[in-house]
XYZ file of C-alpha atoms in Angstrom:
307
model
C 148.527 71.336 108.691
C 149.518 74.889 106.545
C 151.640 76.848 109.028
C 152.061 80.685 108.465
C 155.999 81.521 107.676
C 155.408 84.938 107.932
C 152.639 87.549 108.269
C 152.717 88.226 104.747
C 150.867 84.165 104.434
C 148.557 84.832 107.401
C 147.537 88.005 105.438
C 147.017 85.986 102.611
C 145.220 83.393 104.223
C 142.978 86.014 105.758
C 142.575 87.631 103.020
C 141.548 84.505 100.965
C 138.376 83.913 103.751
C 137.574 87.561 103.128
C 139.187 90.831 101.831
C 138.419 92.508 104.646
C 140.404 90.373 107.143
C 143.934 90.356 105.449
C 144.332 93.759 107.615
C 144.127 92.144 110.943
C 147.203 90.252 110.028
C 149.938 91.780 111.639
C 148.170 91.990 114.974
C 147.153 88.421 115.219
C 150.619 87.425 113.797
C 151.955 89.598 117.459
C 149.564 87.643 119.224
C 151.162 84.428 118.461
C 149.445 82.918 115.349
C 150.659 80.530 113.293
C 148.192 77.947 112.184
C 144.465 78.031 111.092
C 143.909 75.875 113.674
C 144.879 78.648 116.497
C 142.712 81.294 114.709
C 139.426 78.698 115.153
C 140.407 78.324 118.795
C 141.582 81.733 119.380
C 138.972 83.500 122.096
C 137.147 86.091 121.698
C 138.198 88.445 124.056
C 141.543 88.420 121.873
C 140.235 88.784 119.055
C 138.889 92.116 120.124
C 142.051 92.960 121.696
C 143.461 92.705 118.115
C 140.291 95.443 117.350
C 138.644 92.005 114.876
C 135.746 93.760 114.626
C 133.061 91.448 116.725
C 131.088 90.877 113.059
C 134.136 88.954 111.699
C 135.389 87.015 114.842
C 132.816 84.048 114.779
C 133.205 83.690 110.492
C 137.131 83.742 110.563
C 137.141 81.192 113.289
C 134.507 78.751 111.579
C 136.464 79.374 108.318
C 139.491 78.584 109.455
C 138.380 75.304 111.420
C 136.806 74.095 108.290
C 140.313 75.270 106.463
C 142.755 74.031 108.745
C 141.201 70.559 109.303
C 141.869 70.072 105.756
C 145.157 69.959 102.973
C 144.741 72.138 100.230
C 144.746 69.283 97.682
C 142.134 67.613 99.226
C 140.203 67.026 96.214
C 136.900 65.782 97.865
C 136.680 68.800 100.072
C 136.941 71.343 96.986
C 134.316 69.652 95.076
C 132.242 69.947 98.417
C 132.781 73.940 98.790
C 131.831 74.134 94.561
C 128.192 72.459 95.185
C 127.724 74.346 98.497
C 128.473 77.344 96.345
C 125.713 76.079 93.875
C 123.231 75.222 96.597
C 123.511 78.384 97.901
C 123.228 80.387 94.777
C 120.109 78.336 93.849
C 118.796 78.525 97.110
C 119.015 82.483 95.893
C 117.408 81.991 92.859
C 114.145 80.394 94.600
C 114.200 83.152 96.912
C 113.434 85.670 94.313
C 111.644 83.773 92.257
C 109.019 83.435 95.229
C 109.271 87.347 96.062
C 111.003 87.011 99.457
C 113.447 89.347 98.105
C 111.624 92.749 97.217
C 111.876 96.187 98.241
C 110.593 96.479 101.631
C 110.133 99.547 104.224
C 111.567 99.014 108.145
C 109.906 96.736 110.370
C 111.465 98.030 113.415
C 110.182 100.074 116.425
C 111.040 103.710 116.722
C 113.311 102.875 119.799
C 114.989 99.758 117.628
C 116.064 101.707 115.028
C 117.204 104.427 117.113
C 119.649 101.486 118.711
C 120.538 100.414 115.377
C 121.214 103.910 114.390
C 123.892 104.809 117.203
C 125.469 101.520 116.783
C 126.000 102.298 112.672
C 127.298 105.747 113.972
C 130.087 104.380 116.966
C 131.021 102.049 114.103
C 131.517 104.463 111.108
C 132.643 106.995 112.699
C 134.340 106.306 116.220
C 133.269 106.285 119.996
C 134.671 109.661 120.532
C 133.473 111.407 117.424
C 131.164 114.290 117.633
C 127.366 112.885 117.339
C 125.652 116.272 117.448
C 126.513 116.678 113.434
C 126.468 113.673 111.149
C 127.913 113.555 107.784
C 125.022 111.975 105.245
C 126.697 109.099 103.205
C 124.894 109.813 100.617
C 124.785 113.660 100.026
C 127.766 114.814 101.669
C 125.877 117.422 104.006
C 126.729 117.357 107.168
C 123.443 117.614 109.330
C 122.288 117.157 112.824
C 122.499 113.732 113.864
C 118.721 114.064 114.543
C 118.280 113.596 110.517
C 120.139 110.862 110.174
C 118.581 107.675 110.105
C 119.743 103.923 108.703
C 118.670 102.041 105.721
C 119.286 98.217 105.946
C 120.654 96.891 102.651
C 119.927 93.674 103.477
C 116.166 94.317 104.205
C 114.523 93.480 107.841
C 111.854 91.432 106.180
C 113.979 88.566 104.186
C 114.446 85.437 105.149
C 117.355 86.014 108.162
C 118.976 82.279 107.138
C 120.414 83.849 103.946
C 122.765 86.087 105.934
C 125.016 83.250 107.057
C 125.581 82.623 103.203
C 126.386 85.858 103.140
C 128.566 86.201 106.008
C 127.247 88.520 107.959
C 124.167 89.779 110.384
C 121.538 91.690 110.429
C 121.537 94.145 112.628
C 125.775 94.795 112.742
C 126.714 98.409 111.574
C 127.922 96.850 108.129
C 124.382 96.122 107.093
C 123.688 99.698 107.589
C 123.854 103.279 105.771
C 123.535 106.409 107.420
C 121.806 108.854 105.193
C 119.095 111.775 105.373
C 115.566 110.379 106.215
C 114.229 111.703 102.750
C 116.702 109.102 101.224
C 115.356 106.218 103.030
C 112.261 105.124 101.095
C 113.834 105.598 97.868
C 116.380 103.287 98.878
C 113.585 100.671 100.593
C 111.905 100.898 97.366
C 115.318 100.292 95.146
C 115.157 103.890 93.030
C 119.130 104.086 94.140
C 121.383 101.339 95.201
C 124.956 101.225 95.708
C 127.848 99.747 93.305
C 131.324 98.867 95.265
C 134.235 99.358 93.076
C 136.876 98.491 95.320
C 138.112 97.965 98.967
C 136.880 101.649 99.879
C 134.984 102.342 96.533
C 131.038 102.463 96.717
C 129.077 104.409 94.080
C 125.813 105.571 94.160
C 123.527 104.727 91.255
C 120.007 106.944 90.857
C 117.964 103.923 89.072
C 114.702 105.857 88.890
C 114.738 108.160 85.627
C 111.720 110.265 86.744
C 114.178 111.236 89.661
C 116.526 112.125 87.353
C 114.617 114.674 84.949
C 115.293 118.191 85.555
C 112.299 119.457 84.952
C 110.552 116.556 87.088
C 108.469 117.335 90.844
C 110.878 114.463 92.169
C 114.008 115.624 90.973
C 114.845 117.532 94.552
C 116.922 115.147 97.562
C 116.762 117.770 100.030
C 115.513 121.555 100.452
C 113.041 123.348 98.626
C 111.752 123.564 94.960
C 114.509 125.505 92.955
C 117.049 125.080 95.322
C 119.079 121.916 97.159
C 120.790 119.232 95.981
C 119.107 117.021 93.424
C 119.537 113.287 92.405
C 121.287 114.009 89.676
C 123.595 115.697 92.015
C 124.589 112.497 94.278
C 123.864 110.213 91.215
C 127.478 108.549 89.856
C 129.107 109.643 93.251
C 130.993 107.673 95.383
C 129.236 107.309 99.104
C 130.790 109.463 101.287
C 132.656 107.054 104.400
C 135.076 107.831 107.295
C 138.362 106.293 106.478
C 137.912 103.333 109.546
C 134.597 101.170 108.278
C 133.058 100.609 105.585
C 129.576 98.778 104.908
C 129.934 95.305 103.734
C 130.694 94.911 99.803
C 128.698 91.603 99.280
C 125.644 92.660 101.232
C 125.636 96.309 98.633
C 126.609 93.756 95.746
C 123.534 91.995 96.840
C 120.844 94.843 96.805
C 122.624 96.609 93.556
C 122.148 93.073 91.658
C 117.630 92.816 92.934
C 117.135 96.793 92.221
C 119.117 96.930 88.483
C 117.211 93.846 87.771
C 114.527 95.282 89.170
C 114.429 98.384 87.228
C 115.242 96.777 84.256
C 111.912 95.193 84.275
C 110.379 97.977 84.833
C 111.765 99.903 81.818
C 114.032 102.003 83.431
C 117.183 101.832 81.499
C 117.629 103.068 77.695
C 120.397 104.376 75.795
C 120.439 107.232 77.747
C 120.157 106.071 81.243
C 122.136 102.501 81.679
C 121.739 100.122 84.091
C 124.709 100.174 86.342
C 127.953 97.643 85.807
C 128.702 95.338 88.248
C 132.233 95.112 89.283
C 133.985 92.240 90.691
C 134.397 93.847 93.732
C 130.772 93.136 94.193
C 131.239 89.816 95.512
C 134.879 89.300 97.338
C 133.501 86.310 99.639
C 134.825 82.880 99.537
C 130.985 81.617 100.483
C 129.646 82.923 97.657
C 130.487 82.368 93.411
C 129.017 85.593 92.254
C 129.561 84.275 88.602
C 127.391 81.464 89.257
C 124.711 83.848 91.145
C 124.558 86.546 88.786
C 123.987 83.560 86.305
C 121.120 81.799 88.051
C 119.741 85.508 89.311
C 119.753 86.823 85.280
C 118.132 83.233 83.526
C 115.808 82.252 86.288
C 114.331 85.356 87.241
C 114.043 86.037 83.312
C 112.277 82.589 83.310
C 109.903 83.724 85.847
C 109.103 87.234 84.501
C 108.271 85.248 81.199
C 105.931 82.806 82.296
C-alpha cells in the first residue's frame, strides 16, 4: 500500500481525487494520516474537525478506499476506471439526447429555497458574516439579502443519479449561486452561464445577443430604463466570490457546455458574438474525462439535431 512521506504526497494524492482537496492536506497530515487506507476509514466527525467541508468527506473516503486497495500499476484496475469514464460520458450523451438535460425553472417550495438560500450564504460567506446585505455574484451590487435568491446549476429537475458522476449533491451550497432574482430565469433558461478559468476563476458569459444590444428592451439587469447596470456590463466578468468557497468547477463546466451548445443551435453566435471557450479547468475531476464528454456531447447531440 502507497504511504504518504510527507504532506507534500498527501497533497498530491488529494489533489489527484480532486483539486479542491489538495488544501486539506496539511491538517489531515496533523491528524495522523499516512495511508489512503486511513483517509477511507477516517470518521467523520474528524474530518470536520480538519474544516473537510461535509460535501467532500464521503467522495475522498470512497476514493481513497477504491485507491488504496489497489497498486498503481495495476493494469486491470486502470482499464476499469477508462470504461467507467466512457460509460459515464455516454450515459451523458443519452441524457441529452432524450431532453432530460434542458433549461428548467425551480421546483422547490418558497420555504425550500429559502433553506437552500441561507445554507449557500453560511457557506460563501461565513457563519458570522453580516446577512442583512448580500453581495450579488453576478453584478457586484451589494443588496439586501432579501433580493438575493439561488440558481441551481445543476438543475432540480435532472435525473439526481448523474450527480454521483459528478461528485457532488444537489442541494450542497456548491451547486448554488447567489445572485439578484432578475438574474435567475435568464440563468434557468441558459441566456448566461458561467466559464471557470482556474481554481478561483469563474467568468460570466451573456449567451443571449438580444440581451446584449444596446438599443434592445432587454438590455437592462437591474434598475430602470436608461439607467442600471446592463448585460453587457457583467458580460466577460469574472463572478464576484468571497475568498473561502467557491461553487463547484465541474458542475459550472457542466451547464456552460448544455447552454453554448444550446445557443449555438439556436443561432446565437457569429463573428461578432462567439460562443464561449472552454478551459480545462472546466472539468478537474478524476470521475469524469471531459475530453471524451465534450466529444460524445458535440457528435451525438449534432447527430440528434440532424435527424
Amino acid at each position: 500500500m502507497a504511504r504518504f512521506g510527507n504532506v507534500a504526497e498527501l497533497a498530491t494524492f488529494l489533489g489527484k481525487l480532486d483539486a479542491d482537496y489538495a488544501e486539506y492536506a496539511p491538517a489531515l497530515w496533523q491528524k495522523g494520516i499516512k495511508t489512503p487506507r486511513q483517509l477511507a476509514n477516517f470518521s467523520e466527525p474528524h474530518y470536520l474537525a480538519c474544516d473537510v467541508l461535509e460535501g467532500h468527506i464521503d467522495d475522498i473516503k470512497a476514493r481513497a478506499a477504491t485507491t488504496g486497495t489497489r497498486e498503481p500499476g495495476d493494469l486491470k484496475h486502470i482499464l476499469k476506471q477508462l470504461m467507467d469514464a466512457m460509460q459515464d460520458n455516454m450515459s451523458l450523451a443519452r441524457l441529452v439526447l432524450r431532453g432530460q438535460l434542458r433549461p428548467s425553472s425551480s421546483s422547490a417550495s418558497t420555504k425550500r429555497l429559502e433553506h437552500y438560500r441561507l445554507a449557500a450564504i453560511e457557506y460563501y460567506y461565513g457563519s458570522d458574516a453580516d446577512k442583512s446585505k448580500i453581495r450579488c455574484m453576478v453584478t457586484g451590487e451589494e443588496v439586501d439579502s432579501r433580493e438575493i435568491t439561488v440558481g441551481h446549476i445543476y438543475r432540480q429537475a435532472w435525473p439526481t443519479g448523474l450527480l454521483k458522476v459528478m461528485g457532488c449533491k444537489l442541494h450542497e451550497p456548491r451547486n448554488v449561486l447567489l445572485m439578484q432574482k432578475q438574474l435567475k430565469k435568464r440563468f434557468d433558461n441558459w441566456d448566461w452561464t458561467i466559464v471557470p478559468e482556474g481554481p478561483d476563476a469563474f467568468r460570466v458569459h451573456v449567451l443571449n445577443p438580444h440581451l446584449l444590444d444596446p438599443k434592445g428592451r432587454e438590455q437592462y439587469v437591474t434598475g430602470h430604463t436608461g439607467k442600471g447596470t446592463t448585460w453587457r456590463d457583467v458580460n466577460n466578468t469574472l463572478l464576484h466570490l468571497p475568498p473561502i468557497a467557491h461553487p463547484a468547477r465541474r458542475l459550472c463546466g457542466l451547464h456552460a457546455t448544455l447552454a453554448v451548445q444550446e445557443a449555438d443551435t439556436k443561432g446565437w453566435f457569429d463573428e461578432k458574438h462567439e460562443a464561449p471557450k472552454m478551459s480545462e479547468a472546466s472539468w478537474q475531476s478524476p470521475t469524469f474525462d471531459h475530453l471524451l464528454m465534450k466529444k460524445y456531447l458535440t457528435d451525438e447531440a449534432a447527430n440528434s439535431f440532424d435527424a
